[in-house]
Coordinates of C-alpha atoms in Angstrom, one line a residue:
M21 CA 131.0 42.8 160.7
Y22 CA 132.9 43.2 157.8
S23 CA 136.5 43.5 157.6
R24 CA 139.7 43.4 155.6
R25 CA 143.3 44.2 155.2
Y26 CA 144.9 44.2 152.0
S27 CA 148.8 44.4 152.5
F28 CA 150.6 45.6 149.3
A29 CA 154.7 44.6 150.8
A30 CA 155.2 41.3 152.2
Q31 CA 156.2 43.1 155.2
Y32 CA 152.5 44.6 155.4
E33 CA 151.1 41.0 155.3
Q34 CA 150.0 39.6 158.6
A35 CA 147.5 36.5 159.8
G36 CA 144.2 37.1 157.6
S37 CA 145.3 39.8 155.6
V38 CA 144.4 39.3 151.5
P39 CA 148.5 40.1 149.3
V40 CA 148.1 41.9 146.6
G41 CA 151.0 42.4 143.6
A42 CA 151.1 44.4 141.0
A43 CA 149.8 41.5 138.7
S44 CA 146.6 41.5 140.5
I45 CA 144.3 42.7 138.7
Y46 CA 140.8 43.2 139.2
G47 CA 138.0 40.7 138.1
E48 CA 134.4 39.6 139.5
E49 CA 135.7 36.0 140.6
T50 CA 138.8 37.7 142.9
G51 CA 136.9 40.6 144.3
F52 CA 140.4 43.3 144.6
G53 CA 142.9 44.2 142.2
F54 CA 143.9 47.3 140.3
L55 CA 142.4 48.3 137.3
A56 CA 143.7 48.0 134.3
W57 CA 144.9 50.2 131.2
T58 CA 141.7 49.8 128.9
D59 CA 139.4 52.2 127.2
P60 CA 136.1 51.1 129.2
A61 CA 132.8 49.8 126.5
N62 CA 130.3 52.5 126.4
N63 CA 132.5 54.7 128.5
S64 CA 130.1 57.7 127.9
A65 CA 127.0 55.6 129.8
D66 CA 129.0 55.4 132.7
R67 CA 132.5 56.4 133.2
F68 CA 132.6 55.1 136.8
K69 CA 131.4 52.1 137.6
G70 CA 135.0 49.7 137.1
Y71 CA 136.5 53.0 136.7
G72 CA 136.7 55.6 139.1
G73 CA 136.5 58.5 136.9
W74 CA 139.8 57.4 135.4
L75 CA 139.5 57.3 131.6
P76 CA 142.9 57.2 128.8
R77 CA 143.5 60.1 127.1
S78 CA 143.7 59.8 123.4
G79 CA 146.7 60.8 120.8
E80 CA 149.1 60.8 124.0
G81 CA 151.1 59.1 122.4
Q82 CA 152.8 57.7 126.1
A83 CA 152.8 53.6 126.9
A84 CA 151.1 52.6 129.9
P85 CA 153.3 52.0 132.9
A86 CA 153.5 48.9 135.0
F87 CA 152.1 47.9 138.1
I88 CA 156.2 46.9 140.5
D89 CA 156.2 45.3 143.0
A90 CA 158.8 47.3 145.1
K91 CA 160.2 47.0 148.9
Y92 CA 157.2 49.1 150.0
G93 CA 154.2 47.6 148.4
V94 CA 153.1 48.5 144.6
E95 CA 153.8 52.0 142.5
L96 CA 153.6 53.2 139.4
R97 CA 156.2 56.3 138.3
Q98 CA 154.6 57.5 135.4
N99 CA 153.1 60.9 136.8
G100 CA 149.6 61.8 136.2
W101 CA 148.8 57.5 135.2
P102 CA 146.5 57.0 138.6
L103 CA 147.3 53.7 140.8
R104 CA 143.8 52.6 141.3
F105 CA 142.6 50.2 142.9
R106 CA 139.8 48.3 143.2
A107 CA 137.9 46.3 146.2
S108 CA 134.6 44.6 146.2
V109 CA 131.8 44.4 149.6
P110 CA 129.6 42.9 150.2
E111 CA 126.8 44.9 150.7
E112 CA 125.0 48.8 150.3
G113 CA 126.4 50.9 153.6
I114 CA 129.3 52.8 155.6
Y115 CA 133.2 51.6 155.2
A116 CA 136.0 53.1 157.1
V117 CA 138.7 53.0 155.4
T118 CA 142.7 53.4 156.1
V119 CA 145.2 54.0 153.5
R120 CA 149.0 53.6 154.7
I121 CA 151.7 54.8 152.2
H122 CA 155.2 54.9 153.3
G123 CA 157.4 57.2 152.2
G124 CA 160.0 54.8 150.8
D125 CA 164.0 55.0 151.1
E126 CA 163.6 58.2 148.6
G127 CA 160.2 59.7 150.1
I128 CA 157.4 60.9 148.2
A129 CA 157.3 64.9 146.9
S130 CA 153.9 65.2 146.4
L131 CA 150.9 62.7 146.0
N132 CA 146.8 62.9 145.4
L133 CA 145.1 60.5 147.2
Y134 CA 141.3 59.8 145.8
T135 CA 138.3 57.7 146.6
G136 CA 135.1 56.5 144.9
R137 CA 134.5 58.5 141.8
R138 CA 137.8 60.9 141.8
N139 CA 136.8 62.2 145.8
M140 CA 139.5 64.2 146.5
V141 CA 141.0 63.0 149.8
R142 CA 144.5 64.5 150.5
R143 CA 145.9 66.6 148.2
E144 CA 149.4 67.2 147.5
I145 CA 150.5 64.7 150.4
T146 CA 154.5 64.6 151.6
I147 CA 155.7 61.6 153.3
A148 CA 159.1 62.2 154.3
A149 CA 161.8 59.5 153.7
G150 CA 161.7 56.4 156.4
G151 CA 158.2 58.0 156.7
V152 CA 154.4 57.0 156.4
F153 CA 151.1 58.2 156.2
E154 CA 148.6 57.1 157.1
Y155 CA 144.6 58.0 157.3
R156 CA 141.1 57.3 158.1
Y157 CA 137.9 57.5 156.4
Y158 CA 134.2 57.2 155.4
V159 CA 132.6 56.5 152.1
H160 CA 129.1 55.4 152.1
V161 CA 128.6 52.9 149.4
C162 CA 125.1 53.1 147.3
D163 CA 123.3 53.6 144.3
Y164 CA 123.6 56.1 141.8
I165 CA 122.7 57.7 138.3
P166 CA 125.5 57.7 135.7
V167 CA 123.3 58.5 132.9
V168 CA 119.6 60.6 133.6
G169 CA 116.8 58.2 132.3
K170 CA 118.4 55.3 133.1
P171 CA 117.5 53.5 136.2
A172 CA 120.3 53.8 139.8
R173 CA 123.2 51.1 139.2
G174 CA 124.4 50.1 142.5
D175 CA 128.9 48.7 142.1
L176 CA 129.2 47.2 145.6
S177 CA 133.1 48.7 145.6
I178 CA 135.6 50.6 147.3
Y179 CA 137.9 53.2 144.5
I180 CA 141.9 54.5 145.7
S181 CA 143.3 56.2 143.4
A182 CA 146.6 57.3 144.3
V183 CA 148.1 60.0 141.6
G184 CA 151.5 61.5 141.8
E185 CA 155.8 60.9 140.0
I186 CA 155.2 58.4 142.8
A187 CA 152.2 56.6 143.8
R188 CA 152.3 54.2 146.1
L189 CA 149.7 51.9 148.1
S190 CA 151.3 49.4 151.2
E191 CA 148.5 49.1 152.7
V192 CA 144.5 48.9 153.4
T193 CA 141.8 48.3 155.3
I194 CA 138.3 48.5 154.9
E195 CA 135.9 47.8 157.7
Q196 CA 131.6 48.0 157.7
S197 CA 131.0 51.2 159.4
E198 CA 128.0 53.3 161.7
A199 CA 129.7 56.9 160.7
P200 CA 126.6 59.4 159.7
T201 CA 126.8 60.3 156.2
L202 CA 126.5 64.2 154.5
F203 CA 124.3 63.7 151.6
L204 CA 125.4 65.9 148.6
G205 CA 122.2 67.1 146.4
G206 CA 122.5 69.2 143.0
D207 CA 123.7 70.1 139.3
S208 CA 126.7 70.3 137.8
I209 CA 128.5 73.1 140.0
V210 CA 128.5 70.2 142.8
G211 CA 127.8 66.8 140.8
D212 CA 131.5 64.7 140.5
Y213 CA 133.1 64.4 137.5
D214 CA 135.5 61.7 135.2
T215 CA 138.8 62.9 133.8
R216 CA 141.0 61.7 131.6
Y217 CA 144.8 60.1 132.6
P218 CA 147.4 61.7 132.2
Y219 CA 146.1 63.6 135.1
N220 CA 146.5 68.0 133.4
P221 CA 144.1 69.7 135.9
I222 CA 144.0 72.8 133.9
I223 CA 141.6 71.1 131.7
S224 CA 139.2 69.1 133.9
G225 CA 136.0 69.5 135.0
G226 CA 135.7 69.6 138.7
S227 CA 133.0 70.3 141.6
W228 CA 132.9 71.4 145.2
G229 CA 131.2 68.4 145.5
Q230 CA 133.4 66.1 145.0
N231 CA 136.3 67.9 146.8
M232 CA 134.3 68.1 150.2
L233 CA 135.5 64.1 151.8
Q234 CA 139.4 65.6 152.7
Y235 CA 137.4 68.3 155.4
F236 CA 136.0 65.5 157.1
N237 CA 137.3 61.6 158.8
G238 CA 134.4 61.8 160.7
A239 CA 131.4 61.4 158.3
A240 CA 131.0 59.6 154.3
V241 CA 130.3 62.0 151.6
D242 CA 127.7 60.5 149.3
N243 CA 127.0 63.0 147.1
Q244 CA 124.3 62.3 144.5
A245 CA 124.6 66.0 142.4
H246 CA 124.0 65.2 138.8
G247 CA 124.8 67.4 135.5
G248 CA 121.5 69.7 134.1
M249 CA 119.1 69.0 137.5
T250 CA 116.4 71.4 139.0
T251 CA 115.2 71.1 141.9
N252 CA 112.7 69.9 140.1
C253 CA 114.1 67.9 138.3
F254 CA 116.5 66.1 140.9
R255 CA 113.4 65.2 142.9
D256 CA 111.8 63.4 139.4
D257 CA 114.2 61.6 138.3
G258 CA 114.9 59.3 141.5
H259 CA 118.4 61.2 142.5
W260 CA 116.5 62.0 146.2
A261 CA 115.0 58.5 146.3
I262 CA 118.4 57.4 146.7
I263 CA 118.8 60.2 149.2
T264 CA 115.6 59.1 151.0
G265 CA 115.1 55.8 151.0
R266 CA 118.7 55.8 153.2
I267 CA 118.7 58.9 154.8
R268 CA 119.2 58.6 159.1
P269 CA 118.8 60.3 161.8
G270 CA 122.1 62.2 162.5
D271 CA 123.0 62.5 158.4
M272 CA 123.1 66.1 156.6
F273 CA 121.6 66.1 153.4
M274 CA 123.9 69.6 151.6
F275 CA 122.1 71.1 148.2
Q276 CA 122.6 73.7 146.0
F277 CA 120.4 74.7 143.0
G278 CA 120.1 77.5 140.8
H279 CA 122.1 77.0 137.2
N280 CA 119.8 74.6 135.2
D281 CA 116.7 76.1 137.9
Q282 CA 117.4 80.0 136.4
K283 CA 116.4 78.5 133.2
R284 CA 112.9 77.3 133.6
R285 CA 110.4 80.0 134.1
Y286 CA 108.3 78.2 136.0
L287 CA 111.2 78.1 138.8
A288 CA 111.7 81.6 139.4
P289 CA 113.2 82.4 142.6
Y290 CA 110.4 83.7 144.6
T291 CA 107.9 81.2 143.4
G292 CA 108.9 77.6 141.8
Y293 CA 112.5 78.0 143.2
S294 CA 111.7 79.1 146.4
A295 CA 108.7 76.1 147.1
N296 CA 111.0 73.4 146.1
L297 CA 113.6 74.3 148.7
R298 CA 111.1 74.7 151.4
W299 CA 110.2 70.9 150.4
Y300 CA 112.9 69.6 150.9
I301 CA 113.9 71.3 154.0
Q302 CA 111.1 69.3 154.6
Q303 CA 111.8 65.9 153.8
V304 CA 114.8 66.1 155.2
R305 CA 113.9 67.5 158.7
S306 CA 111.1 64.2 158.7
K307 CA 113.4 61.9 157.9
G308 CA 115.3 62.8 161.5
A309 CA 118.5 65.0 159.3
T310 CA 119.5 68.3 159.2
P311 CA 119.1 70.5 155.8
V312 CA 122.1 73.0 154.9
I313 CA 121.2 75.6 151.8
V314 CA 124.1 76.3 149.9
T315 CA 123.5 79.7 147.0
S316 CA 124.5 78.4 143.4
L317 CA 127.9 79.3 142.7
S318 CA 128.8 82.4 140.6
R319 CA 129.1 82.6 136.3
I320 CA 132.0 84.2 135.7
P321 CA 130.7 88.0 135.8
S322 CA 129.4 90.0 133.2
Q323 CA 130.4 93.3 132.8
D324 CA 127.5 95.9 132.1
E325 CA 127.1 99.3 129.9
D326 CA 128.8 101.2 132.9
G327 CA 131.6 98.8 134.0
S328 CA 129.8 96.6 136.7
Y329 CA 129.9 93.5 137.0
Y330 CA 126.5 91.3 137.0
D331 CA 126.1 87.4 137.8
L332 CA 122.6 86.5 136.8
L333 CA 122.2 84.2 139.6
E334 CA 121.6 87.2 142.5
E335 CA 117.7 86.8 142.8
H336 CA 117.9 82.5 142.6
A337 CA 121.2 83.0 145.7
E338 CA 118.5 85.9 148.1
A339 CA 115.7 83.1 147.6
C340 CA 117.8 81.4 149.5
R341 CA 118.6 83.4 152.2
K342 CA 115.3 84.3 152.6
V343 CA 114.3 80.3 152.4
G344 CA 117.3 80.2 155.1
R345 CA 115.8 83.0 157.6
E346 CA 112.6 81.5 157.6
Y347 CA 112.7 78.4 158.2
K348 CA 115.9 78.5 160.5
V349 CA 118.7 76.8 157.5
P350 CA 122.1 77.7 157.7
V351 CA 122.9 78.7 154.5
I352 CA 126.7 79.3 152.9
D353 CA 126.6 82.1 150.8
L354 CA 128.7 80.4 147.5
H355 CA 127.6 83.2 145.2
E356 CA 128.3 86.4 147.3
H357 CA 131.7 84.8 148.1
S358 CA 132.7 83.4 144.1
F359 CA 130.9 86.5 142.8
Q360 CA 132.9 89.3 144.8
R361 CA 136.2 86.4 144.4
F362 CA 135.5 86.4 141.0
C363 CA 135.2 90.4 140.3
Q364 CA 138.4 90.8 142.5
M365 CA 140.7 88.3 140.2
G366 CA 140.2 89.6 136.7
T367 CA 139.2 87.4 133.8
E368 CA 143.1 87.1 133.3
K369 CA 143.6 85.3 136.2
L370 CA 140.1 83.6 136.4
K371 CA 140.3 81.7 133.1
G372 CA 142.6 79.3 135.1
Y373 CA 139.9 78.3 137.4
F374 CA 137.2 77.3 135.4
N375 CA 136.5 74.6 131.8
D376 CA 133.4 77.4 130.5
A377 CA 131.4 80.1 132.2
A378 CA 129.7 78.5 134.6
H379 CA 131.8 75.7 135.2
T380 CA 135.1 75.1 137.0
N381 CA 138.2 73.1 136.2
D382 CA 139.9 71.2 139.7
Y383 CA 141.6 75.1 140.6
G384 CA 138.3 76.2 140.4
A385 CA 136.2 73.8 142.3
I386 CA 139.2 72.8 145.1
M387 CA 139.3 76.4 145.7
M388 CA 135.4 76.7 146.2
A389 CA 135.5 73.6 148.4
Q390 CA 137.8 75.4 150.5
F391 CA 135.1 78.4 151.4
I392 CA 132.7 76.3 151.9
A393 CA 134.8 74.4 154.7
S394 CA 135.1 77.4 156.3
E395 CA 132.1 78.6 156.0
I396 CA 130.9 75.7 158.6
K397 CA 133.5 76.9 160.7
R398 CA 133.0 79.8 160.9
Q399 CA 128.7 79.4 161.2
Q400 CA 130.0 76.6 163.5
I401 CA 127.3 74.9 161.7
E402 CA 126.3 71.0 163.4
P403 CA 126.7 67.7 163.0
L404 CA 128.8 68.8 160.3
C405 CA 131.4 70.9 162.5
H406 CA 132.4 68.5 165.1
L407 CA 132.8 65.6 162.1
M408 CA 135.7 68.0 160.6
N409 CA 139.4 67.5 160.9
D410 CA 141.5 70.3 160.7
Y411 CA 143.2 70.0 157.3
D412 CA 143.5 73.1 155.7
P413 CA 145.5 73.0 153.0
A414 CA 147.5 75.7 150.7
P415 CA 145.2 77.6 148.0
W416 CA 146.1 75.4 144.7
L417 CA 147.0 77.4 141.8
P418 CA 146.8 77.4 138.6
D419 CA 149.7 75.8 136.9
E420 CA 148.9 77.5 133.0
S421 CA 151.6 75.9 131.4
L422 CA 149.4 73.0 131.5
R423 CA 147.5 75.1 129.3
P424 CA 146.3 73.0 125.1
P425 CA 148.3 76.3 123.3
T426 CA 145.2 75.4 121.1
Q427 CA 142.3 75.5 123.8
V428 CA 140.4 78.5 123.7
S429 CA 140.5 80.5 126.9
P430 CA 137.7 79.7 129.3
T431 CA 136.7 83.2 129.8
D432 CA 135.4 83.1 125.9
K433 CA 133.5 80.0 126.3
P434 CA 129.4 80.2 126.8
E435 CA 128.4 77.7 129.8
R436 CA 127.6 73.9 128.4
P437 CA 126.4 70.8 129.9
I438 CA 129.2 68.6 131.0
L439 CA 128.6 65.2 129.6
P440 CA 129.4 63.8 126.2
T441 CA 126.6 64.1 123.2
D442 CA 127.9 60.1 121.9
L443 CA 125.2 58.9 124.3
P444 CA 124.7 55.2 122.8
E445 CA 121.2 56.3 122.5
L446 CA 119.0 59.3 123.7
P447 CA 118.3 59.5 127.6
Y448 CA 114.9 60.4 127.3
V449 CA 112.0 58.5 128.4
D450 CA 109.1 60.1 126.8
C451 CA 110.8 60.3 123.1
V452 CA 111.0 56.3 123.1
G453 CA 109.3 55.4 118.9
I454 CA 109.0 58.8 117.8
K455 CA 108.9 60.5 114.8
Q456 CA 111.3 62.9 114.9
L457 CA 113.7 59.7 117.0
A458 CA 115.8 60.3 114.4
G459 CA 116.3 64.4 114.5
L460 CA 116.4 64.2 118.0
K461 CA 119.5 61.5 118.1
E462 CA 121.3 64.4 115.7
A463 CA 120.9 67.2 117.5
M464 CA 122.1 65.9 120.8
A465 CA 124.9 65.2 118.5
R466 CA 125.2 68.7 117.2
G467 CA 124.9 69.7 120.7
L468 CA 122.1 71.2 120.6
L469 CA 119.8 69.0 123.5
D470 CA 120.8 68.5 127.0
P471 CA 122.0 65.2 127.6
C472 CA 121.1 65.4 131.8
L473 CA 118.0 65.4 132.0
K474 CA 115.5 62.2 131.6
Y475 CA 112.3 63.9 130.2
F476 CA 112.6 66.0 127.3
H477 CA 108.5 66.1 126.8
P478 CA 108.0 65.9 123.1
E479 CA 104.6 66.4 123.0
A480 CA 104.6 70.5 125.4
N481 CA 105.0 73.1 123.5
L482 CA 108.4 75.6 124.0
P483 CA 107.9 79.2 125.3
R484 CA 109.8 82.1 123.0
G485 CA 111.9 82.7 125.8
Q486 CA 113.5 79.2 125.9
F487 CA 113.0 79.1 122.9
L488 CA 115.8 81.8 122.3
F489 CA 118.9 79.2 124.6
L490 CA 117.8 76.5 121.9
F491 CA 118.2 79.2 119.1
F492 CA 121.7 80.2 119.6
K493 CA 123.3 77.0 120.7
A494 CA 121.9 75.9 116.8
A495 CA 123.0 79.5 115.3
Q496 CA 126.4 78.7 117.2
S497 CA 126.3 83.2 117.6
P498 CA 126.1 84.0 121.5
P499 CA 124.6 86.9 122.1
K500 CA 127.4 90.4 122.5
R501 CA 125.4 93.0 124.9
V502 CA 124.0 93.2 128.0
Y503 CA 119.8 93.5 127.5
Q504 CA 118.3 97.0 126.6
G505 CA 115.2 97.3 127.6
R506 CA 113.1 96.9 125.0
Y507 CA 110.3 94.7 126.1
C508 CA 108.8 95.1 129.5
D509 CA 107.6 92.0 130.6
I510 CA 111.8 90.8 129.8
Y511 CA 113.9 91.4 132.6
K512 CA 117.4 93.1 132.1
Y513 CA 119.0 90.5 135.0
E514 CA 117.4 87.1 133.8
F515 CA 118.6 84.7 132.2
D516 CA 116.8 84.9 129.1
A517 CA 117.3 88.6 128.7
S518 CA 120.9 88.2 126.3
N519 CA 118.8 86.2 124.5
V520 CA 116.4 88.7 123.7
Q521 CA 118.9 91.3 122.5
G522 CA 121.0 89.1 120.5
A523 CA 117.4 88.7 118.8
I524 CA 116.8 92.1 118.6
D525 CA 120.6 92.8 117.3
A526 CA 120.3 90.5 114.9
E527 CA 117.0 90.9 113.8
L528 CA 115.2 87.9 113.9
I529 CA 112.6 89.2 115.7
D530 CA 109.3 90.0 113.8
E531 CA 107.7 93.5 115.2
A532 CA 104.3 91.6 114.3
T533 CA 105.0 88.9 117.1
T534 CA 105.2 91.6 119.4
P535 CA 102.3 93.6 120.2
N536 CA 101.9 95.9 123.0
G537 CA 105.7 96.4 123.9
R538 CA 105.7 93.0 125.0
F539 CA 108.2 90.0 123.7
R540 CA 105.9 87.2 125.5
P541 CA 108.8 84.9 126.9
D542 CA 106.2 82.6 128.0
D543 CA 103.9 81.8 125.3
G544 CA 104.4 78.9 123.3
L545 CA 106.2 79.8 119.9
T546 CA 104.1 79.1 116.9
G547 CA 104.8 77.2 113.6
G548 CA 105.2 80.4 112.1
E549 CA 107.0 81.8 114.3
L550 CA 109.5 79.5 114.1
L551 CA 110.0 79.7 110.5
S552 CA 110.2 83.1 110.8
F553 CA 113.5 83.2 112.9
I554 CA 115.4 80.6 111.0
V555 CA 113.9 82.3 107.8
R556 CA 115.6 85.3 108.8
S557 CA 118.7 83.5 110.4
L558 CA 119.7 82.4 106.5
H559 CA 119.2 85.7 105.1
E560 CA 122.5 88.2 105.5
A561 CA 122.4 91.0 108.0
G562 CA 120.8 93.7 107.3
N563 CA 118.3 91.5 104.9
R564 CA 116.4 90.7 107.2
Q565 CA 113.5 93.0 108.7
H566 CA 111.3 93.1 105.1
L567 CA 110.0 89.5 106.0
N568 CA 107.6 88.6 107.5
V569 CA 106.0 84.9 108.6
E570 CA 104.1 85.1 105.8
A571 CA 107.5 85.5 103.1
C572 CA 109.7 83.5 105.4
E573 CA 107.0 80.9 105.3
R574 CA 106.9 80.7 101.5
Q575 CA 111.1 80.8 101.9
A576 CA 110.7 78.2 103.8
R577 CA 108.8 75.8 102.0
A578 CA 111.4 76.3 98.8
W579 CA 114.2 74.7 101.5
G580 CA 112.3 72.6 102.5
L581 CA 111.8 73.8 106.3
I582 CA 108.0 72.5 106.8
W583 CA 107.2 69.6 109.1
E584 CA 103.7 67.1 108.9
G585 CA 101.9 69.3 111.4
Y586 CA 102.4 72.8 110.7
E587 CA 99.9 75.0 110.8
R588 CA 101.8 78.6 110.6
D589 CA 99.3 80.2 114.1
L590 CA 99.1 76.5 116.2
E591 CA 102.1 75.9 118.9
V592 CA 104.4 74.0 117.7
N593 CA 106.0 71.2 120.1
R594 CA 109.2 70.8 120.7
A595 CA 110.6 68.2 119.0
D596 CA 109.8 69.7 115.3
C597 CA 111.0 72.5 117.0
T598 CA 114.8 71.2 117.6
V599 CA 113.9 68.8 114.0
A600 CA 113.3 72.1 112.3
L601 CA 116.7 74.2 114.0
V602 CA 119.2 70.9 113.0
E603 CA 117.9 71.3 108.7
M604 CA 118.9 75.3 110.2
M605 CA 122.2 74.0 111.5
K606 CA 122.8 71.9 108.2
L607 CA 121.4 74.8 105.3
A608 CA 123.7 77.5 107.4
A609 CA 126.7 74.9 106.7
A610 CA 125.9 74.0 102.8
A611 CA 126.1 77.8 102.4
H612 CA 122.3 77.6 100.7
P613 CA 121.6 80.9 99.1
T614 CA 120.5 83.7 100.8
K615 CA 118.3 84.8 98.4
S616 CA 114.9 83.2 97.6

């Protein structure tokens, strides 16, 4: 069994231990050392391997601190800069990691300890002068997918990061183990986030998934969740394959989906979505492991006309509850808890816990992880419950003084993808060499496309309901009102509804395309309908209703918006539609004349 002890001060050296000094910078030839202050090459492709999720922040003007050989270990003395140690291990599997940190002659007032891809081990550690903090936890070293569309990537490394006014490591022991693993699946609400140093928790993205390890000292936590995933994508894009190839009897699979499923009408709560929940349960149980469902975190609640609050994920949460009862699977109702709590907190207080309308920062992530941990204990969910520790830290309250003065309030920011749009190439494996490639790359750079997906389906049609989501990204004018009920095939509390109302309010809908009181959200968008939306949006409000499809087509030809293969009454494919919206953005930015 593999076992290695690293000593960071002379007093910890013993037979067989590996001495590590301030000058020990990680290299493949030695297989251990501290991570230097370098900006990773192609960091938009993988912000974890070799960096543990900690990347430099540009424009801060702070000199990088030096690693210090001190009496009680190697240390940093610049708050917010992570002391990151990396050690190679021989193979995949479970490892027990024991960390010892000496308090020194002056003590340590507050220290955060992380492992892996910035997974929280302990928060706000206090060590008295002369005292020693010692803690043992487990990690699961295995493949992960840093960028959707790319193969799974291995990293046979253990990462340990300490952040505080005095960040110190005294001794680390790494040993192979047979401990069980809690696997996590889901979307950006669950997945691991990188961050920038100097560390600022109020603008750092965070998830409850990367904060679960701090509550377990009897199991490793392997987070395979990834931004943009639906219950379909998680399986089809390779994330589930990583888990199913490694999950063992006695392991657990905790999963939360819904935020992205809701945007696909074929993954409606009680049909496609519920079918996928059942599938995961069956697969996990066939491996002798235990499934646990977590309902979707509420977005920042919206207000109806009567002043009451609502959230669009309630039906997906109810589908989880029903499937849980049907299959006798534990359900942690994060949605109900978060929705009620957010409504009570109010907008002003809530902004300290979010980065946009859907995604938490590190404060919000820890608040939600704390609830999930408490629910495991309250419900006595086994085998999770007996693998937990007694850790119950005080709530982590946002420090608003850390917020950049120019930052838009998170409560005013729409939901957005969590990954950068500056990818060196498109992540979509089905777009290689297509004629619209250059336009799609520009769409990605402009924030129109989701960088979290493996398949774009460029030749598929775009349903009218889904098109509006993309359209309002391009128009950069999010809908203002709750849906007022004009069309009988649009439900007020579904994801498409506010976009349809936004199109109504902006006079973007040609009445000829909505016969019999139906918006037709599932019908494929035609070429003529696409030009109608685009041309109307480029005219002044109040001067749009008279523009029928024929008039919009004439105007589009004059503006050079007609693409190869255009047909007025034929469905337009996703690639041509996206590129047309890029051209719309260019015309709008150039203040193109609004009258033909």
